[in-house]
Amino acid sequence: MHRLAVALCVFSAISSHHLAGSTIGFATCSGSFRVDTHQVEGHATLFEGATLETMAYDSEVELTRASRVALAAASRGRVFRDHFLLERGRAEMEGSPNYSFEALGLRLTPVGPHAGVRVALVGDGKLQALALDGALRVSVADGTVVAILKPGRALEFQPQKETGAQVPFEMTGCVERRDGRFLLRDPLTGVVEEIRGTGLAQQVGRMVEVTAVALEGEKPLEGAQEVVFVRRLRRVAGSCPAPEAAGAVPAKPGAVPPAAPPAPQPGMSAGAKAAIAGVVIGGAGAGAVVYWKIKQNEQKGTISR
């Protein structure tokens, strides 16, 4: 994954068996930064839940959990042993499934040992995310998966007041049949749901828009996130992607999806929307996360993996 050519600040977190108490590491910086509202020059000790805030320059955070977090200028977040909570601005992480980003009640977890994610908090309570070298799984507090981004894919997320599997959702996708049951595959979010309801057989191979609710306690087909009951269905324009090879089944949740086309550019035209588990998801406008890295590279150059 491409990273900053110059690391102005380095925040290193060390596991608890190395340092006593709740100390998780230390921070060093060639310039000024803030730790828990205190302006710091040079270095500082970090504790669990410490707030880190950049000022005029980008900073780089290094974690012993095989993760690296880069913070853009004027950004703020809190560092924990297993996740980084972004509160303002933009950040990038190269990490592992053991470390994740959190923001706006969403958890963004890289899938695979070398996966990475770039995120940006923008106006009106929105989060933009770009999957880098590997795939990215996005979920809400109760663990419901709302998107699986393939490498190079960017989406915009806007959580509503209520989130979770119990919230009715809307999604558009292709109806598939397998083992006498039905799946809905959303090309926007990468989410696959097993769907139940009336008249589904007539919709196989078609793009439809559904309003549905989760059925608790039901075991979904392999590869589906959950079982949902379709309350409303209507056909929409568009064609289904090419069918999978014979014998292929959807990937298990958490599995690494195949590679995707290069990252979409700012102002992407994909205007489709989905509302899954109380999170409105769209492809249009998710360009800030791309622009930040382009600007970094123009100013400082790029070093390769």
CSV table of C-alpha atoms in Angstrom, one decimal:
chain,number,residue,atom,x,y,z
A,1,MET,CA,0.0,0.0,0.0
A,2,HIS,CA,1.4,3.5,-0.8
A,3,ARG,CA,2.2,5.5,2.3
A,4,LEU,CA,3.5,8.9,3.1
A,5,ALA,CA,7.0,9.6,1.9
A,6,VAL,CA,7.8,11.6,5.0
A,7,ALA,CA,6.4,10.6,8.4
A,8,LEU,CA,6.3,13.8,10.5
A,9,CYS,CA,4.8,12.1,13.5
A,10,VAL,CA,4.9,8.5,14.6
A,11,PHE,CA,2.6,7.0,17.2
A,12,SER,CA,3.6,3.6,18.3
A,13,ALA,CA,1.3,1.4,20.4
A,14,ILE,CA,2.8,-1.4,22.4
A,15,SER,CA,0.9,-4.4,23.9
A,16,SER,CA,0.2,-4.4,27.6
A,17,HIS,CA,2.7,-7.1,28.5
A,18,HIS,CA,5.5,-4.7,27.6
A,19,LEU,CA,4.4,-1.7,29.6
A,20,ALA,CA,2.7,-1.5,32.9
A,21,GLY,CA,-0.9,-0.4,33.6
A,22,SER,CA,-2.9,0.9,30.8
A,23,THR,CA,0.0,2.4,28.8
A,24,ILE,CA,-0.2,1.2,25.3
A,25,GLY,CA,2.8,2.9,23.7
A,26,PHE,CA,4.3,6.3,22.9
A,27,ALA,CA,4.2,9.0,20.3
A,28,THR,CA,7.0,10.9,18.6
A,29,CYS,CA,6.8,13.8,16.2
A,30,SER,CA,9.2,16.2,14.5
A,31,GLY,CA,6.5,18.9,14.9
A,32,SER,CA,3.6,19.7,17.2
A,33,PHE,CA,0.6,17.6,17.9
A,34,ARG,CA,-1.9,17.1,20.7
A,35,VAL,CA,-2.4,14.2,23.1
A,36,ASP,CA,-5.6,14.5,25.2
A,37,THR,CA,-5.8,18.3,24.4
A,38,HIS,CA,-2.2,18.9,25.6
A,39,GLN,CA,0.1,20.3,22.9
A,40,VAL,CA,3.2,18.1,22.6
A,41,GLU,CA,6.6,18.6,21.1
A,42,GLY,CA,8.8,15.6,20.3
A,43,HIS,CA,7.3,12.6,22.1
A,44,ALA,CA,4.6,11.5,24.6
A,45,THR,CA,3.4,8.4,26.3
A,46,LEU,CA,0.1,7.0,25.1
A,47,PHE,CA,-2.6,5.3,27.2
A,48,GLU,CA,-5.7,3.3,26.2
A,49,GLY,CA,-8.2,5.7,24.7
A,50,ALA,CA,-5.7,8.5,24.2
A,51,THR,CA,-6.9,11.3,21.8
A,52,LEU,CA,-4.5,12.2,19.1
A,53,GLU,CA,-4.9,15.4,17.1
A,54,THR,CA,-2.9,16.6,14.1
A,55,MET,CA,-2.4,20.2,13.5
A,56,ALA,CA,-0.8,21.7,10.3
A,57,TYR,CA,0.8,18.5,9.0
A,58,ASP,CA,-0.1,14.9,8.2
A,59,SER,CA,1.0,12.4,10.8
A,60,GLU,CA,1.7,8.7,10.8
A,61,VAL,CA,0.7,6.2,13.5
A,62,GLU,CA,2.5,2.9,13.9
A,63,LEU,CA,0.9,0.1,15.9
A,64,THR,CA,2.6,-3.2,16.9
A,65,ARG,CA,-0.6,-5.1,15.9
A,66,ALA,CA,0.8,-5.0,12.3
A,67,SER,CA,-1.1,-1.9,11.6
A,68,ARG,CA,-0.2,1.6,10.4
A,69,VAL,CA,-2.4,4.6,10.6
A,70,ALA,CA,-1.8,7.9,8.7
A,71,LEU,CA,-3.7,10.9,9.8
A,72,ALA,CA,-4.2,13.9,7.5
A,73,ALA,CA,-3.7,17.4,8.8
A,74,ALA,CA,-6.4,18.8,11.1
A,75,SER,CA,-7.7,15.3,12.0
A,76,ARG,CA,-8.5,13.8,15.3
A,77,GLY,CA,-9.0,10.3,16.7
A,78,ARG,CA,-8.7,8.0,19.7
A,79,VAL,CA,-6.3,5.0,19.7
A,80,PHE,CA,-7.2,1.7,21.3
A,81,ARG,CA,-5.6,-1.7,21.4
A,82,ASP,CA,-7.9,-3.2,18.8
A,83,HIS,CA,-9.3,-0.2,16.9
A,84,PHE,CA,-8.8,3.5,16.0
A,85,LEU,CA,-11.8,5.8,16.5
A,86,LEU,CA,-11.8,8.5,13.9
A,87,GLU,CA,-13.6,11.7,15.2
A,88,ARG,CA,-12.6,14.2,12.6
A,89,GLY,CA,-10.9,14.5,9.3
A,90,ARG,CA,-9.2,11.8,7.2
A,91,ALA,CA,-7.1,8.7,7.8
A,92,GLU,CA,-5.6,5.7,6.2
A,93,MET,CA,-4.8,2.3,7.7
A,94,GLU,CA,-2.7,-0.6,6.6
A,95,GLY,CA,-3.5,-3.4,8.9
A,96,SER,CA,-4.8,-6.8,9.7
A,97,PRO,CA,-8.2,-8.3,10.7
A,98,ASN,CA,-7.1,-7.8,14.3
A,99,TYR,CA,-7.3,-4.0,14.0
A,100,SER,CA,-10.1,-1.8,12.6
A,101,PHE,CA,-11.4,1.7,12.1
A,102,GLU,CA,-14.5,3.0,13.8
A,103,ALA,CA,-16.4,6.1,12.9
A,104,LEU,CA,-20.1,7.2,13.2
A,105,GLY,CA,-21.0,3.9,14.8
A,106,LEU,CA,-19.5,1.9,11.9
A,107,ARG,CA,-16.7,-0.6,12.1
A,108,LEU,CA,-14.4,-0.9,9.1
A,109,THR,CA,-12.3,-4.1,9.1
A,110,PRO,CA,-9.7,-5.0,6.5
A,111,VAL,CA,-10.1,-8.5,5.2
A,112,GLY,CA,-6.7,-10.2,4.9
A,113,PRO,CA,-3.2,-9.6,6.4
A,114,HIS,CA,-2.2,-6.9,3.9
A,115,ALA,CA,-5.5,-5.1,3.4
A,116,GLY,CA,-5.9,-1.4,3.9
A,117,VAL,CA,-8.6,1.3,4.1
A,118,ARG,CA,-8.8,5.0,3.5
A,119,VAL,CA,-11.6,6.9,5.3
A,120,ALA,CA,-12.9,10.5,5.4
A,121,LEU,CA,-15.5,12.1,7.6
A,122,VAL,CA,-17.4,14.7,5.5
A,123,GLY,CA,-20.4,17.0,6.2
A,124,ASP,CA,-23.9,15.9,7.3
A,125,GLY,CA,-22.7,12.8,9.2
A,126,LYS,CA,-21.2,10.9,6.3
A,127,LEU,CA,-18.3,8.6,6.0
A,128,GLN,CA,-16.4,7.8,2.8
A,129,ALA,CA,-14.3,4.7,2.6
A,130,LEU,CA,-12.0,3.3,0.0
A,131,ALA,CA,-10.7,-0.3,0.1
A,132,LEU,CA,-7.0,-0.4,-0.8
A,133,ASP,CA,-4.9,-3.5,-1.4
A,134,GLY,CA,-7.4,-5.9,0.1
A,135,ALA,CA,-11.1,-6.1,0.7
A,136,LEU,CA,-13.0,-4.2,3.4
A,137,ARG,CA,-16.0,-5.3,5.6
A,138,VAL,CA,-18.2,-2.6,7.0
A,139,SER,CA,-20.7,-3.4,9.8
A,140,VAL,CA,-22.8,-1.7,12.4
A,141,ALA,CA,-22.7,-2.1,16.2
A,142,ASP,CA,-24.7,-5.3,16.3
A,143,GLY,CA,-22.4,-6.9,13.8
A,144,THR,CA,-24.7,-6.7,10.8
A,145,VAL,CA,-22.6,-6.3,7.6
A,146,VAL,CA,-23.8,-3.4,5.5
A,147,ALA,CA,-21.1,-3.5,2.8
A,148,ILE,CA,-18.2,-5.6,1.5
A,149,LEU,CA,-15.9,-3.5,-0.6
A,150,LYS,CA,-13.6,-5.1,-3.1
A,151,PRO,CA,-10.1,-3.6,-3.6
A,152,GLY,CA,-10.3,-0.3,-5.3
A,153,ARG,CA,-14.0,0.3,-4.5
A,154,ALA,CA,-15.2,3.5,-2.7
A,155,LEU,CA,-18.6,4.0,-1.0
A,156,GLU,CA,-20.2,6.7,1.1
A,157,PHE,CA,-22.1,5.8,4.3
A,158,GLN,CA,-24.7,7.8,6.3
A,159,PRO,CA,-25.9,6.1,9.4
A,160,GLN,CA,-29.4,7.0,10.5
A,161,LYS,CA,-30.7,7.4,14.1
A,162,GLU,CA,-31.4,3.6,14.4
A,163,THR,CA,-29.1,1.0,13.0
A,164,GLY,CA,-29.0,-2.8,13.2
A,165,ALA,CA,-30.6,-5.9,11.7
A,166,GLN,CA,-34.0,-5.0,13.1
A,167,VAL,CA,-34.3,-1.8,11.0
A,168,PRO,CA,-36.2,-2.3,7.7
A,169,PHE,CA,-33.9,-1.7,4.7
A,170,GLU,CA,-34.0,-1.1,1.0
A,171,MET,CA,-31.6,-2.6,-1.5
A,172,THR,CA,-31.4,-3.2,-5.2
A,173,GLY,CA,-29.9,-6.3,-6.7
A,174,CYS,CA,-30.1,-9.4,-8.8
A,175,VAL,CA,-32.3,-12.3,-7.7
A,176,GLU,CA,-30.6,-15.7,-7.9
A,177,ARG,CA,-31.8,-19.2,-7.2
A,178,ARG,CA,-29.8,-21.9,-5.4
A,179,ASP,CA,-30.8,-25.2,-3.8
A,180,GLY,CA,-34.5,-24.2,-4.2
A,181,ARG,CA,-34.0,-20.9,-2.3
A,182,PHE,CA,-33.4,-17.4,-3.4
A,183,LEU,CA,-30.6,-14.8,-3.0
A,184,LEU,CA,-30.4,-11.1,-3.6
A,185,ARG,CA,-27.0,-9.9,-4.6
A,186,ASP,CA,-26.4,-6.1,-4.3
A,187,PRO,CA,-23.8,-5.0,-6.8
A,188,LEU,CA,-23.4,-1.6,-5.0
A,189,THR,CA,-22.5,-2.8,-1.5
A,190,GLY,CA,-21.4,-6.4,-2.3
A,191,VAL,CA,-23.9,-7.7,0.3
A,192,VAL,CA,-25.8,-11.0,-0.4
A,193,GLU,CA,-29.0,-11.7,1.4
A,194,GLU,CA,-31.2,-14.8,1.4
A,195,ILE,CA,-34.7,-13.6,0.6
A,196,ARG,CA,-38.1,-15.1,1.4
A,197,GLY,CA,-41.5,-14.0,0.2
A,198,THR,CA,-44.0,-14.5,-2.5
A,199,GLY,CA,-43.4,-14.4,-6.3
A,200,LEU,CA,-39.7,-14.7,-6.1
A,201,ALA,CA,-39.4,-17.4,-8.7
A,202,GLN,CA,-40.6,-15.1,-11.4
A,203,GLN,CA,-37.9,-12.6,-10.6
A,204,VAL,CA,-34.8,-14.9,-11.0
A,205,GLY,CA,-32.3,-13.3,-13.2
A,206,ARG,CA,-33.9,-9.8,-12.9
A,207,MET,CA,-32.8,-6.6,-11.1
A,208,VAL,CA,-35.3,-5.7,-8.4
A,209,GLU,CA,-35.6,-3.2,-5.5
A,210,VAL,CA,-36.9,-4.6,-2.3
A,211,THR,CA,-37.9,-3.4,1.2
A,212,ALA,CA,-37.2,-6.1,3.7
A,213,VAL,CA,-36.7,-7.0,7.3
A,214,ALA,CA,-34.4,-9.6,8.9
A,215,LEU,CA,-35.8,-12.9,10.1
A,216,GLU,CA,-34.1,-13.7,13.4
A,217,GLY,CA,-33.0,-17.2,14.2
A,218,GLU,CA,-33.0,-18.3,10.6
A,219,LYS,CA,-29.8,-19.8,9.1
A,220,PRO,CA,-29.0,-18.3,5.7
A,221,LEU,CA,-27.6,-20.1,2.7
A,222,GLU,CA,-23.8,-20.3,2.7
A,223,GLY,CA,-22.4,-16.9,1.5
A,224,ALA,CA,-25.5,-14.9,2.5
A,225,GLN,CA,-25.3,-12.4,5.4
A,226,GLU,CA,-28.7,-13.2,6.8
A,227,VAL,CA,-32.3,-14.3,5.9
A,228,VAL,CA,-34.7,-11.4,5.2
A,229,PHE,CA,-38.4,-11.3,4.4
A,230,VAL,CA,-39.4,-9.1,1.4
A,231,ARG,CA,-42.3,-6.8,2.2
A,232,ARG,CA,-42.2,-5.0,-1.1
A,233,LEU,CA,-40.6,-5.7,-4.4
A,234,ARG,CA,-40.5,-4.0,-7.8
A,235,ARG,CA,-38.5,-4.5,-10.9
A,236,VAL,CA,-36.0,-1.9,-11.9
A,237,ALA,CA,-34.0,-1.1,-15.0
A,238,GLY,CA,-30.6,-2.8,-15.4
A,239,SER,CA,-29.2,-6.2,-16.1
A,240,CYS,CA,-27.8,-8.8,-13.8
A,241,PRO,CA,-24.0,-9.4,-13.9
A,242,ALA,CA,-22.8,-12.5,-15.8
A,243,PRO,CA,-23.6,-15.7,-13.9
A,244,GLU,CA,-20.9,-17.3,-11.8
A,245,ALA,CA,-19.1,-20.4,-13.0
A,246,ALA,CA,-20.9,-23.7,-12.6
A,247,GLY,CA,-20.6,-24.9,-9.1
A,248,ALA,CA,-19.5,-21.6,-7.7
A,249,VAL,CA,-21.1,-20.3,-4.6
A,250,PRO,CA,-21.0,-16.8,-3.0
A,251,ALA,CA,-18.0,-16.2,-0.8
A,252,LYS,CA,-18.5,-16.8,2.9
A,253,PRO,CA,-18.8,-13.6,5.0
A,254,GLY,CA,-15.3,-12.3,5.7
A,255,ALA,CA,-13.7,-14.1,2.7
A,256,VAL,CA,-11.6,-12.0,0.4
A,257,PRO,CA,-13.6,-11.1,-2.8
A,258,PRO,CA,-11.9,-11.1,-6.1
A,259,ALA,CA,-10.0,-8.1,-7.3
A,260,ALA,CA,-12.1,-5.2,-8.6
A,261,PRO,CA,-11.4,-2.5,-11.3
A,262,PRO,CA,-9.2,0.5,-10.3
A,263,ALA,CA,-10.5,3.0,-7.7
A,264,PRO,CA,-13.4,5.2,-8.8
A,265,GLN,CA,-12.5,8.8,-9.3
A,266,PRO,CA,-14.0,11.9,-7.5
A,267,GLY,CA,-17.5,12.6,-8.9
A,268,MET,CA,-18.1,9.0,-9.8
A,269,SER,CA,-21.4,8.6,-11.7
A,270,ALA,CA,-22.8,5.6,-9.7
A,271,GLY,CA,-25.8,7.2,-8.2
A,272,ALA,CA,-27.5,4.1,-6.8
A,273,LYS,CA,-28.4,4.0,-3.2
A,274,ALA,CA,-29.1,1.3,-0.6
A,275,ALA,CA,-30.4,1.5,3.0
A,276,ILE,CA,-29.1,-1.5,4.9
A,277,ALA,CA,-29.5,-1.9,8.7
A,278,GLY,CA,-30.2,1.8,9.0
A,279,VAL,CA,-27.3,3.0,7.0
A,280,VAL,CA,-27.8,4.8,3.7
A,281,ILE,CA,-25.1,3.8,1.3
A,282,GLY,CA,-24.2,5.4,-2.1
A,283,GLY,CA,-21.4,5.4,-4.6
A,284,ALA,CA,-21.8,9.0,-5.8
A,285,GLY,CA,-19.6,11.6,-4.3
A,286,ALA,CA,-17.1,9.3,-2.5
A,287,GLY,CA,-14.2,11.2,-3.8
A,288,ALA,CA,-12.6,13.0,-0.8
A,289,VAL,CA,-10.7,9.8,0.3
A,290,VAL,CA,-9.2,9.6,-3.2
A,291,TYR,CA,-8.4,13.3,-3.4
A,292,TRP,CA,-6.5,13.4,-0.1
A,293,LYS,CA,-4.0,10.7,-1.2
A,294,ILE,CA,-3.5,12.3,-4.6
A,295,LYS,CA,-2.8,15.6,-2.9
A,296,GLN,CA,-0.3,13.9,-0.6
A,297,ASN,CA,1.5,12.3,-3.4
A,298,GLU,CA,1.7,15.5,-5.4
A,299,GLN,CA,3.2,17.3,-2.4
A,300,LYS,CA,5.6,14.7,-1.0
A,301,GLY,CA,6.0,12.0,-3.6
A,302,THR,CA,5.2,8.3,-3.0
A,303,ILE,CA,7.1,5.3,-1.8
A,304,SER,CA,6.0,1.9,-2.9
A,305,ARG,CA,5.1,-1.1,-0.8
